[in-house]
Short mmCIF file of C-alpha atoms in Angstrom, two decimals:
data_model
loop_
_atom_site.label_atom_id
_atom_site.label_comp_id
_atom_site.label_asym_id
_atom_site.label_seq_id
_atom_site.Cartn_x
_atom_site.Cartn_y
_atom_site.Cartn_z
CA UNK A 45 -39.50 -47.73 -31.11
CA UNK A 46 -39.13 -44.56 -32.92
CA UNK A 47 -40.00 -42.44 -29.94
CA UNK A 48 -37.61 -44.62 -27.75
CA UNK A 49 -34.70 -43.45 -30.29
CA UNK A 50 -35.59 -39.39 -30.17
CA UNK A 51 -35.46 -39.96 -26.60
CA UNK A 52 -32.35 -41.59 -26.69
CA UNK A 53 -31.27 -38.89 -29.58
CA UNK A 54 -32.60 -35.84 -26.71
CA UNK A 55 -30.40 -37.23 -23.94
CA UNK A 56 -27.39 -37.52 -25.81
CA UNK A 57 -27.94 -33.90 -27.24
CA UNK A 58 -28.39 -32.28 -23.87
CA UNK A 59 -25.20 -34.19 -22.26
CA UNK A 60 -23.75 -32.70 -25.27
CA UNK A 61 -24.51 -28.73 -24.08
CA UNK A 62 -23.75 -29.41 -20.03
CA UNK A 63 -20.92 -27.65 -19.20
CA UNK A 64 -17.59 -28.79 -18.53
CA UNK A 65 -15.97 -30.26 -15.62
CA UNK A 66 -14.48 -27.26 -13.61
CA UNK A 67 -11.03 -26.71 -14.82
CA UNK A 68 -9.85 -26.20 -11.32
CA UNK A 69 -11.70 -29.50 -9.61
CA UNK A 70 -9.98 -32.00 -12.47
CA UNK A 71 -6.41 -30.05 -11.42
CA UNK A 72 -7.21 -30.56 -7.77
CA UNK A 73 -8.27 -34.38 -8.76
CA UNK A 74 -3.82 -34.67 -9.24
CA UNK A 75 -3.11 -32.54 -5.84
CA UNK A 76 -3.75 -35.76 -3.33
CA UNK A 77 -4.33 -33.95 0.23
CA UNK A 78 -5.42 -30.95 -0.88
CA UNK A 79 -7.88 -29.19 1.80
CA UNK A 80 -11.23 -27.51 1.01
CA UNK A 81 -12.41 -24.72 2.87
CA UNK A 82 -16.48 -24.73 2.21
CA UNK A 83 -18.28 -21.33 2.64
CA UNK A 84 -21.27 -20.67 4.58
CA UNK A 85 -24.15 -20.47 1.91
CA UNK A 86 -24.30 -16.97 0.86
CA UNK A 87 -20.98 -16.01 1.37
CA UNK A 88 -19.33 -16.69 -2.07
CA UNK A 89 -20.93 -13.78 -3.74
CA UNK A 90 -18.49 -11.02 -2.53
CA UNK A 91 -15.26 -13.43 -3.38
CA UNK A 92 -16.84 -14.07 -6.81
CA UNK A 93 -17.13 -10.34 -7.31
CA UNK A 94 -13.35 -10.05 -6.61
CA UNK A 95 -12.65 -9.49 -2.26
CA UNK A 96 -9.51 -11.83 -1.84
CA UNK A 97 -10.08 -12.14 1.59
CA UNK A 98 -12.28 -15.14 2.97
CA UNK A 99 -12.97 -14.14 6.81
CA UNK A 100 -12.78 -16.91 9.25
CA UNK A 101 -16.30 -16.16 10.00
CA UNK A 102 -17.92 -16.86 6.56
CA UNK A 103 -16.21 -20.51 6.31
CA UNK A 104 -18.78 -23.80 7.19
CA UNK A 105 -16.50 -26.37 7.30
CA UNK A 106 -12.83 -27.69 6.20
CA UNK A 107 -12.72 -31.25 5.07
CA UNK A 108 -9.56 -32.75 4.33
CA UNK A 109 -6.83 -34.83 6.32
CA UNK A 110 -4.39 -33.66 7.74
CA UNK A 111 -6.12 -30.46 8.42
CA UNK A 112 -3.97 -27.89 6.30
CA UNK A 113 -1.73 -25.55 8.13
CA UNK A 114 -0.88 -22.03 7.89
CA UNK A 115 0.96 -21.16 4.71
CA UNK A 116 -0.96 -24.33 2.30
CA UNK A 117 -2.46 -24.34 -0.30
CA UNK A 118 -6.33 -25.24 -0.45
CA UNK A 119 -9.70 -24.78 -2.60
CA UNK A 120 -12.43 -22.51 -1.40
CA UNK A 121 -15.89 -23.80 -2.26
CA UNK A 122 -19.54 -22.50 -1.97
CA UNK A 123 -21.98 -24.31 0.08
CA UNK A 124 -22.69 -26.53 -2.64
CA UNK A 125 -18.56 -27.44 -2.59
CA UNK A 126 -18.31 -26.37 -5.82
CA UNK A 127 -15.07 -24.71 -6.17
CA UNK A 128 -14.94 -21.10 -6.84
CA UNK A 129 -11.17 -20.82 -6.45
CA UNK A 130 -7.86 -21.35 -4.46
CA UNK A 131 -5.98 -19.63 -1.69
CA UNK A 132 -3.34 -19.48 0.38
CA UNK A 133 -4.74 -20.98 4.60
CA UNK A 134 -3.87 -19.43 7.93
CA UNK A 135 -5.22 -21.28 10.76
CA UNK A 136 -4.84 -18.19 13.35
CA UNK A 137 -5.40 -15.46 10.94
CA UNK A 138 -9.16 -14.01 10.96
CA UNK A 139 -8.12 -14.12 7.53
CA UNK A 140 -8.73 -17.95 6.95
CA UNK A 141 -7.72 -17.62 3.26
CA UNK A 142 -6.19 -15.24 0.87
CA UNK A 143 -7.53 -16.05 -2.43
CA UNK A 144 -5.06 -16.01 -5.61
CA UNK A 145 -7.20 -17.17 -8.54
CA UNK A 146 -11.22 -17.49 -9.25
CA UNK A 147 -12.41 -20.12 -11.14
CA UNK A 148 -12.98 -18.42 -14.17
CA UNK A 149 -9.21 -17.40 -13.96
CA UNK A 150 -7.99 -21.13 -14.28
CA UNK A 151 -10.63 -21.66 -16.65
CA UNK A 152 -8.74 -19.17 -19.33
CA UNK A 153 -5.33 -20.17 -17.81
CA UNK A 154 -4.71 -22.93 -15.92
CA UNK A 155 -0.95 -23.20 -16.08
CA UNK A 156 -0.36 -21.47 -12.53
CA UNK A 157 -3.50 -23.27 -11.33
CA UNK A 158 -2.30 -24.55 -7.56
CA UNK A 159 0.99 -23.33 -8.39
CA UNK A 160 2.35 -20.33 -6.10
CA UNK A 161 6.22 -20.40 -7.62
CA UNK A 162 4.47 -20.32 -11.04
CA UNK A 163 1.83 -17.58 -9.80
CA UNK A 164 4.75 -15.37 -8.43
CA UNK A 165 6.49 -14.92 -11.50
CA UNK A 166 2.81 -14.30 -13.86
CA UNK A 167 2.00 -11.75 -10.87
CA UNK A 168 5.24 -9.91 -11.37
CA UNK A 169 5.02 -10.42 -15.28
CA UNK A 170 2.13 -8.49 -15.35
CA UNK A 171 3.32 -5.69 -12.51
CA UNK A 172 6.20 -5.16 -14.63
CA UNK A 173 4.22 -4.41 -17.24
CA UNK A 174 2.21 -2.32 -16.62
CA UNK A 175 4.71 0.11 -14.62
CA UNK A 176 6.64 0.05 -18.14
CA UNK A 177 3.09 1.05 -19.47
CA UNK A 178 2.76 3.78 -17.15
CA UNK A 179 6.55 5.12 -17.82
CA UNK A 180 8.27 3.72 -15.01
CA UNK A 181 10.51 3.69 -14.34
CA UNK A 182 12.21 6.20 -16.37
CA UNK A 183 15.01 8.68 -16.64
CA UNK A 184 13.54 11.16 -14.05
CA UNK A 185 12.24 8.80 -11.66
CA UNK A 186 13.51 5.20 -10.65
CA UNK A 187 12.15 5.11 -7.64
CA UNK A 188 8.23 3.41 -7.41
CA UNK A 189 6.20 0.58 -6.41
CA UNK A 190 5.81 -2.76 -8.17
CA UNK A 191 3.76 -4.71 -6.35
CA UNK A 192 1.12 -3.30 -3.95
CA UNK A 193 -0.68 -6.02 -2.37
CA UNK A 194 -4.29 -6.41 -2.84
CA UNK A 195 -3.88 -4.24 -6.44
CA UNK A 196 -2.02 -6.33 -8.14
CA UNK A 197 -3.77 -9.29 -5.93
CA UNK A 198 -0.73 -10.55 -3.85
CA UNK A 199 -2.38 -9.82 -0.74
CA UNK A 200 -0.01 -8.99 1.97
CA UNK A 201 3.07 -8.30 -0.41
CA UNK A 202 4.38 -4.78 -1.45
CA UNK A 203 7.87 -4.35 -3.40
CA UNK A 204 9.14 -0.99 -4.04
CA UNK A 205 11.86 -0.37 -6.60
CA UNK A 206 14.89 2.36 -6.09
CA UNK A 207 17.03 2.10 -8.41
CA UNK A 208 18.96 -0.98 -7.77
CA UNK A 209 17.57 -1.84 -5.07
CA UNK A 210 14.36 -3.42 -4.12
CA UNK A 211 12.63 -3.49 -0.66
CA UNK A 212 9.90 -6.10 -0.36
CA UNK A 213 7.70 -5.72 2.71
CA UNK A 214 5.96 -8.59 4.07
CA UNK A 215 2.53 -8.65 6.12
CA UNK A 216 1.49 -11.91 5.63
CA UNK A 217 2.38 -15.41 6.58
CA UNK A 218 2.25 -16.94 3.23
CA UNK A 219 5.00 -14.15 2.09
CA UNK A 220 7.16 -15.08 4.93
CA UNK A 221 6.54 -18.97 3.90
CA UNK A 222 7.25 -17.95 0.31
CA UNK A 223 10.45 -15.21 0.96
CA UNK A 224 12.65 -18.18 -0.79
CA UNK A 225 10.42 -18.02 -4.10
CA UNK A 226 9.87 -14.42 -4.00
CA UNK A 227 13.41 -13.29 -3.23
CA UNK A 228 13.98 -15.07 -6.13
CA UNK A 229 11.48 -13.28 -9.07
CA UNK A 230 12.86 -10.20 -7.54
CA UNK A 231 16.25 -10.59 -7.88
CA UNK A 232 15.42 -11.33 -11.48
CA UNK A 233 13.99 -8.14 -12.62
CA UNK A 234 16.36 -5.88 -15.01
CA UNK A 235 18.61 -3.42 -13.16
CA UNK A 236 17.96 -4.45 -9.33
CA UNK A 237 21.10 -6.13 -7.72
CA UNK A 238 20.35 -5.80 -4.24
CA UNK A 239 16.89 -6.83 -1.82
CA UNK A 240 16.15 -5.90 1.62
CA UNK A 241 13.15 -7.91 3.14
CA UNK A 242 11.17 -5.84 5.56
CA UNK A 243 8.40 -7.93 7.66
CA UNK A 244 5.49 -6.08 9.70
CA UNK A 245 6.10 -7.88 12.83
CA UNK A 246 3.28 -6.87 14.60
CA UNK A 247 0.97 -7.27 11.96
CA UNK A 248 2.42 -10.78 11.50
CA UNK A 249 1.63 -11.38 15.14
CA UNK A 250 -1.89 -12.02 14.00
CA UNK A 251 -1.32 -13.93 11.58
CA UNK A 252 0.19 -16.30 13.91
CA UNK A 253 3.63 -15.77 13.29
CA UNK A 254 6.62 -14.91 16.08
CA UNK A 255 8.69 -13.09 12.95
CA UNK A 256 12.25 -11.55 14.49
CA UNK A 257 12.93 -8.00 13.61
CA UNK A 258 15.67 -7.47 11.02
CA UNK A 259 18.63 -7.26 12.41
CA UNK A 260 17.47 -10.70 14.28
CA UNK A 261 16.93 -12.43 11.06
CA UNK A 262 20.65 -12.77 9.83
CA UNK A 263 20.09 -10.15 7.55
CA UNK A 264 23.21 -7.68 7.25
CA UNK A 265 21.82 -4.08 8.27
CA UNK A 266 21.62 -2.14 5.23
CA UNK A 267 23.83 0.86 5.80
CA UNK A 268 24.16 2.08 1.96
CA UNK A 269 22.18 5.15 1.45
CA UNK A 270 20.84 4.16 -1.74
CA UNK A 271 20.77 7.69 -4.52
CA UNK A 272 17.07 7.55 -6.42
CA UNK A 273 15.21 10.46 -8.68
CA UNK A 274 12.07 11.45 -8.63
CA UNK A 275 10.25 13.93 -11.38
CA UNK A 276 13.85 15.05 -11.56
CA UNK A 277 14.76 15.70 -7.65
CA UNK A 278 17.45 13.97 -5.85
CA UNK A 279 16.73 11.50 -3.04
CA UNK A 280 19.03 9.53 -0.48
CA UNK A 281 16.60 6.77 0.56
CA UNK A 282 17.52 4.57 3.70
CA UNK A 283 15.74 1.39 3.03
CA UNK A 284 15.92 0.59 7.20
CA UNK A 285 13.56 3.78 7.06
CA UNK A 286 10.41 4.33 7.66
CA UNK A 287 8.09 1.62 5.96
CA UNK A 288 10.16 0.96 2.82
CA UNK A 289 12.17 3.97 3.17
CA UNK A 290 10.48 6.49 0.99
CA UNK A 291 7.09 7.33 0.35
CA UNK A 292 6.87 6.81 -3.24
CA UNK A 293 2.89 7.16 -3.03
CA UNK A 294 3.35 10.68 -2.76
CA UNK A 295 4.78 11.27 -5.87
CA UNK A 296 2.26 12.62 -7.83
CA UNK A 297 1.08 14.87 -4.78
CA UNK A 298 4.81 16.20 -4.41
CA UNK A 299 4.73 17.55 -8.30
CA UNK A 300 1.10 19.38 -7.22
CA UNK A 301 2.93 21.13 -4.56
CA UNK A 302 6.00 22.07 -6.85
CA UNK A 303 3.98 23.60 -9.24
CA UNK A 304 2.21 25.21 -6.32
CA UNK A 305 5.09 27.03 -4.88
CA UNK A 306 6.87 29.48 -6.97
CA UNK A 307 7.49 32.94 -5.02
CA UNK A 308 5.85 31.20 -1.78
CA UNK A 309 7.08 30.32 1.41
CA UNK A 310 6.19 26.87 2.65
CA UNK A 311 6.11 24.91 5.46
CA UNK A 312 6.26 20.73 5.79
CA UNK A 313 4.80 19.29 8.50
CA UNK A 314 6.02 15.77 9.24
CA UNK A 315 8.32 16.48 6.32
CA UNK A 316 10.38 13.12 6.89
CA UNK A 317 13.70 13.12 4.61
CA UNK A 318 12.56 16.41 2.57
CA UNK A 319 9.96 15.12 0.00
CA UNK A 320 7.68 17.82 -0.22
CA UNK A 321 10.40 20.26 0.59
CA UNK A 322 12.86 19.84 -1.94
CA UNK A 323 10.06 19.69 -5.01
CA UNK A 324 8.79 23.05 -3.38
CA UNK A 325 12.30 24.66 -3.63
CA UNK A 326 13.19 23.73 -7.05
CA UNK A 327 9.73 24.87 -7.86
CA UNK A 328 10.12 28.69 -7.19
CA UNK A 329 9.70 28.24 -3.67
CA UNK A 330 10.48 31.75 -1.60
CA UNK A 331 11.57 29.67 1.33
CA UNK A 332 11.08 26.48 3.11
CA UNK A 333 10.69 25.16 6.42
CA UNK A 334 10.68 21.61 6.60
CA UNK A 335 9.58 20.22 10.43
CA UNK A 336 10.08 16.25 12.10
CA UNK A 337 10.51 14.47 15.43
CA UNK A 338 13.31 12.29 14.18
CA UNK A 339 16.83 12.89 13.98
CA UNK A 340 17.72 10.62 11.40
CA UNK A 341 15.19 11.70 8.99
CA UNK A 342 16.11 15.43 9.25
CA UNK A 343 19.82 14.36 8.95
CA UNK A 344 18.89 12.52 5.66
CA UNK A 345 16.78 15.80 4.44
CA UNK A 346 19.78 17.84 5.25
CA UNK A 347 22.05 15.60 3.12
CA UNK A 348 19.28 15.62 0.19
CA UNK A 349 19.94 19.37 0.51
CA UNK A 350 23.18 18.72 -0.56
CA UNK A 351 22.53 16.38 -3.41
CA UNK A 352 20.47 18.47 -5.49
CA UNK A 353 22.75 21.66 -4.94
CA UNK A 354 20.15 23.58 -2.92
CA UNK A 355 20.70 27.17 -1.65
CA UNK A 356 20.86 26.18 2.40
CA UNK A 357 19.94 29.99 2.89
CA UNK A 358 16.35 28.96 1.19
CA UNK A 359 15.38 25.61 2.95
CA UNK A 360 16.23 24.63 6.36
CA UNK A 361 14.75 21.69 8.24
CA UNK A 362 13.72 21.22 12.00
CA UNK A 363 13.77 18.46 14.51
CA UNK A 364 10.68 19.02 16.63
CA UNK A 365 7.26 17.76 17.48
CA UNK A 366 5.38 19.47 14.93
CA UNK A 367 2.44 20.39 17.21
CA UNK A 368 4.66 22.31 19.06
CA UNK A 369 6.66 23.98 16.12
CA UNK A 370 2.79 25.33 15.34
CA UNK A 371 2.10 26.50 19.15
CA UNK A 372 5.27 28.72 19.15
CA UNK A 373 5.00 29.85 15.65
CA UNK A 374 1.46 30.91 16.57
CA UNK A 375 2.84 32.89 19.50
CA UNK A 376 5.26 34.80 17.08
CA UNK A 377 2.04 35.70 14.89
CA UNK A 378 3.96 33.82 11.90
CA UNK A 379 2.34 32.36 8.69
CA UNK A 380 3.05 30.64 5.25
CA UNK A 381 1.26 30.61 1.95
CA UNK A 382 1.12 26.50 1.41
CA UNK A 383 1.45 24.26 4.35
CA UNK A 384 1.42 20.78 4.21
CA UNK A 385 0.70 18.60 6.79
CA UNK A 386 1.49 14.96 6.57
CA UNK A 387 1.23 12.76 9.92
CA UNK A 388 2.12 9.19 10.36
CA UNK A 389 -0.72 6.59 10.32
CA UNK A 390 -2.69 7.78 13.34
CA UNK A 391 -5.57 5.17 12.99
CA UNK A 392 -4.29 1.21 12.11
CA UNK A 393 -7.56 -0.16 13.44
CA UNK A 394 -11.35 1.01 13.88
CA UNK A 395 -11.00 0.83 17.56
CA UNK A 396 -8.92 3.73 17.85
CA UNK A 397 -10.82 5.71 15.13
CA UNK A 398 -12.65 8.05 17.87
CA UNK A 399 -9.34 8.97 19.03
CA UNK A 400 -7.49 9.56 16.20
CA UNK A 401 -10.01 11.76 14.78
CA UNK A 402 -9.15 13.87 17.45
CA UNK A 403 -5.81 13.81 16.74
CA UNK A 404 -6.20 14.65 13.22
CA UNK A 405 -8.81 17.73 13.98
CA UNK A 406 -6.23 19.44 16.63
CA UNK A 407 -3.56 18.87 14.12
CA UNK A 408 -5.19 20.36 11.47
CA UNK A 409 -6.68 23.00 13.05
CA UNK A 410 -3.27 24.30 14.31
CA UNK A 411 -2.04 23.66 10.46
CA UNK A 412 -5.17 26.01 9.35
CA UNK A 413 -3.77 28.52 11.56
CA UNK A 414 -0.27 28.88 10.42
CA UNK A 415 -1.66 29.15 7.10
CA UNK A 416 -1.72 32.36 5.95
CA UNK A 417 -5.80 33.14 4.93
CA UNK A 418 -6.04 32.70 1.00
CA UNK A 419 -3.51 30.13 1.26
CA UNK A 420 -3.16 26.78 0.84
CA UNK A 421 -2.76 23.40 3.05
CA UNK A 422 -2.58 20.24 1.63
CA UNK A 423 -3.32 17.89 4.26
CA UNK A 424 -2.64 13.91 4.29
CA UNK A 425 -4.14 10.89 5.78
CA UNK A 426 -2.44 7.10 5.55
CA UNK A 427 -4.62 5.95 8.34
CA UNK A 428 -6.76 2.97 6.48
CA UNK A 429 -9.73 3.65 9.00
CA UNK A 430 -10.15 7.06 8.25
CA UNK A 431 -10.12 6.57 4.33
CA UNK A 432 -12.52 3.56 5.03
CA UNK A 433 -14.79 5.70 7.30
CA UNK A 434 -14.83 8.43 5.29
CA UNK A 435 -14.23 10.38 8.25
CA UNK A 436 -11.48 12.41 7.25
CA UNK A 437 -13.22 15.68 5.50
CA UNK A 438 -15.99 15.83 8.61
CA UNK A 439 -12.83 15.95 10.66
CA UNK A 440 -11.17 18.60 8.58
CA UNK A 441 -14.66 20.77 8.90
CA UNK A 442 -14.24 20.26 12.51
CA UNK A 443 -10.76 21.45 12.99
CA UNK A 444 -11.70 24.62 10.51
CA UNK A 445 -14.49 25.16 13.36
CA UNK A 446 -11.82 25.04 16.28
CA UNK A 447 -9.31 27.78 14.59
CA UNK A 448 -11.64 30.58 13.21
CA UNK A 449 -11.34 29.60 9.45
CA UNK A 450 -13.21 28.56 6.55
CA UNK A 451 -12.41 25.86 4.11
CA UNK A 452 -12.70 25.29 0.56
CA UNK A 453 -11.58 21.47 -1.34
CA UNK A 454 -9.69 22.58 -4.60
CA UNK A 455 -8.93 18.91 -4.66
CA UNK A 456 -8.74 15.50 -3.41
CA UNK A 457 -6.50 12.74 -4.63
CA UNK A 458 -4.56 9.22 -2.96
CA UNK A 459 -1.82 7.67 -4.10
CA UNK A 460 0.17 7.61 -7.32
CA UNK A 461 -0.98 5.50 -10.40
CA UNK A 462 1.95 2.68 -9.54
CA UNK A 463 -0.31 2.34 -6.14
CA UNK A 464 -3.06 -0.06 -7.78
CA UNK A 465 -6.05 -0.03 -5.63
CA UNK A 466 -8.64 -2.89 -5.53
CA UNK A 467 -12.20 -1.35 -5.46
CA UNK A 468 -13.31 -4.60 -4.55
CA UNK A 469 -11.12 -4.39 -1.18
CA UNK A 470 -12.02 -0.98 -0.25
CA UNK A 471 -9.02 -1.61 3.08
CA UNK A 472 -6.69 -1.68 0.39
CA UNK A 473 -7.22 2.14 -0.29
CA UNK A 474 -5.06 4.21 2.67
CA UNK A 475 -3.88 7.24 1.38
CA UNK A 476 -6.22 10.74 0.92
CA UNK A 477 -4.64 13.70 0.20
CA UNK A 478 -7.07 16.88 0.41
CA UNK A 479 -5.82 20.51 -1.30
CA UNK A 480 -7.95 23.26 0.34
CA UNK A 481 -7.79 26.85 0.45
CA UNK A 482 -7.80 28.44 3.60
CA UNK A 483 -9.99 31.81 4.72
#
């Protein structure tokens, strides 16, 4: 009798110290419909460690009916279908889902918990934040990135703030399913009054989405030149510009170079509207030569010229193919002390890594030449392959080899501290930015 009570005593102790019912399987239990996408065993590990991306190729099974369709919401669970957390579905994507919160993450909080309208505003809560923690924006620059995908884990979503305006840039067909929602927490934050939606049409072809370009779209073209400051320079950004309009990832980069420059003359290579070039003037700089293939970016650098009261007889800018600004200035025997060469994204994808390399290593090693020997080049990749590959300094020794110089790294940096990087999604990480001296 006795030993039938322990017994009884025991039982009720250890159902006592089980754990819990998973927080996010007794919210689901409410959600009728809601699909589950069940890993392969094995495959949880790397989402659990914090990868927001579940490939197509890792999922078992998806039970559920109706099957979900692009844009839904759904559970991800292990092999054992216990739930590890909840995403956002493509059905075309070789993303299958884009994870927004872990387990453990609706265990501490569950009021977004399935919730994307809810998630959207915590997500910007917490961008907001910590920009205001890291001083922006502030009197000397307005102009910086709130949201950068992966980093501050809205995967496929990157807002940049200038000024009053913001530019959100969509790669992703949940943010194109969601513009509505997030048009809406944008338009909220303190001192933006206007939004321009930008979405990476090609990018969204593979996420199986026919997207129209802008002008397409119903969306009034944006002709206001919109005035923004950065570390105290004077910028007209076009926000139907390249990417967002302005490279605000180079900020941090473009004060290196201004303090870089005093008494020196420099030359910007794919100088776009004049970033490098204008923070090199107001630096100290000698002279500079700013060089790009398109017309309306040089017309926007010469305006920028303007807007910070430059002395024209001290900066000019070029239209022309910058390979072949370096052939003919090589012919003339002509040099500068810092060069700084900063091509557009010259490898998207692995497959055309071989071939970009080369592209980067003839580039470069005309850019070593023009720079005078005990000077310096700061050279830029935003290719997402080559960061990934860890290609890019091999190919920098390699173009060295080709022109007759030597090479020393004084440094190596990416993007600016607004540009949150997820080490977790290592093809979040695009921009490198090397500093060498050249002999």
């Amino acid at each position: 009798m006795l030993r039938t009570q322990l017994s009884a005593c025991f039982s009720k102790s250890v159902s006592s110290l089980s754990p819990p019912a998973s927080t996010l399987e007794d919210v689901a239990a409410n959600h009728r419909g809601l699909a589950r996408v069940v890993l392969k065993k094995g495959k949880a590990q790397i989402l659990k460690d914090g990868n927001p991306m579940v490939y197509s190729g890792a999922v078992d099974r998806i039970k559920g009916r109706p099957a979900p369709k692009t844009g839904d919401v759904v559970l991800v669970s292990d092999g054992s279908e216990k739930p590890i957390g909840w995403g956002l579905y493509n059905s075309v994507s070789m993303f299958c889902v884009r994870l927004m919160q872990l387990e453990e993450e609706v265990r501490r909080d569950p009021s977004c918990t399935l919730n994307m309208e809810k998630l959207l505003e915590k997500r910007f809560s917490d961008a907001i934040d910590l920009r205001r923690s890291l001083g922006l924006p502030s009197s000397d620059t307005n102009a910086y990135r709130l949201i950068n995908s992966e980093g501050d884990r809205l995967s496929g979503l990157i807002v940049d703030v200038f000024g009053e305006v913001a530019v959100i840039a969509s790669s992703a067909a949940w943010v194109e399913k969601y513009r509505p929602q997030i048009e809406s927490v944008v338009s909220k934050i303190a001192g933006v009054r206007h939004t321009w939606w930008r979405s990476s049409v090609d990018i969204l072809k593979e996420e199986g989405l026919e997207v129209p370009r802008e002008k397409e779209q119903g969306q009034p073209p944006f002709t206001q030149k919109v005035k923004v400051v950065e570390n105290g320079v004077y910028y007209l950004v076009s926000p139907e510009g390249q990417k967002t309009g302005f490279y605000a990832d180079q900020r941090e980069n473009r004060r290196l170079i201004s303090s870089l420059s005093k008494d020196k003359r420099v030359l910007d290579l794919c100088c776009y509207t004049g970033g490098f070039s204008l923070g090199a003037l107001l630096g100290g700089a000698h002279h500079v030569t700013g060089v790009d293939s398109s017309m309306s970016a040089i017309e926007l650098a010469n305006e920028n010229i303007h807007l910070n009261n430059l002395d024209h007889e001290r900066i000019s800018f070029v239209k022309e193919d910058v390979t072949e600004f370096m052939k003919r200035a090589l012919l003339r025997n002509e040099e500068w002390d810092v060069v700084i060469l900063d091509p557009p994204k010259l490898a998207p994808r692995k497959k055309v890594l071989h071939s970009a390399c080369g592209m980067y290593r003839n580039l470069n090693s005309l850019a070593m030449q023009v720079t005078r020997r005990g000077g310096l080049l700061m050279t830029c990749s935003c290719s997402g392959a080559m960061t990934q590959s860890r290609l890019f300094l091999p190919t920098l020794q390699g173009a060295a080899s080709m022109s007759g110089r030597r090479i020393a790294v004084l440094r190596q940096a990416g993007a600016g501290c607004d540009h949150l990087i997820d080490p977790s999604y290592p093809r979040g990480e695009y921009l490198t930015n090397i500093l060498l001296r050249v002999s």
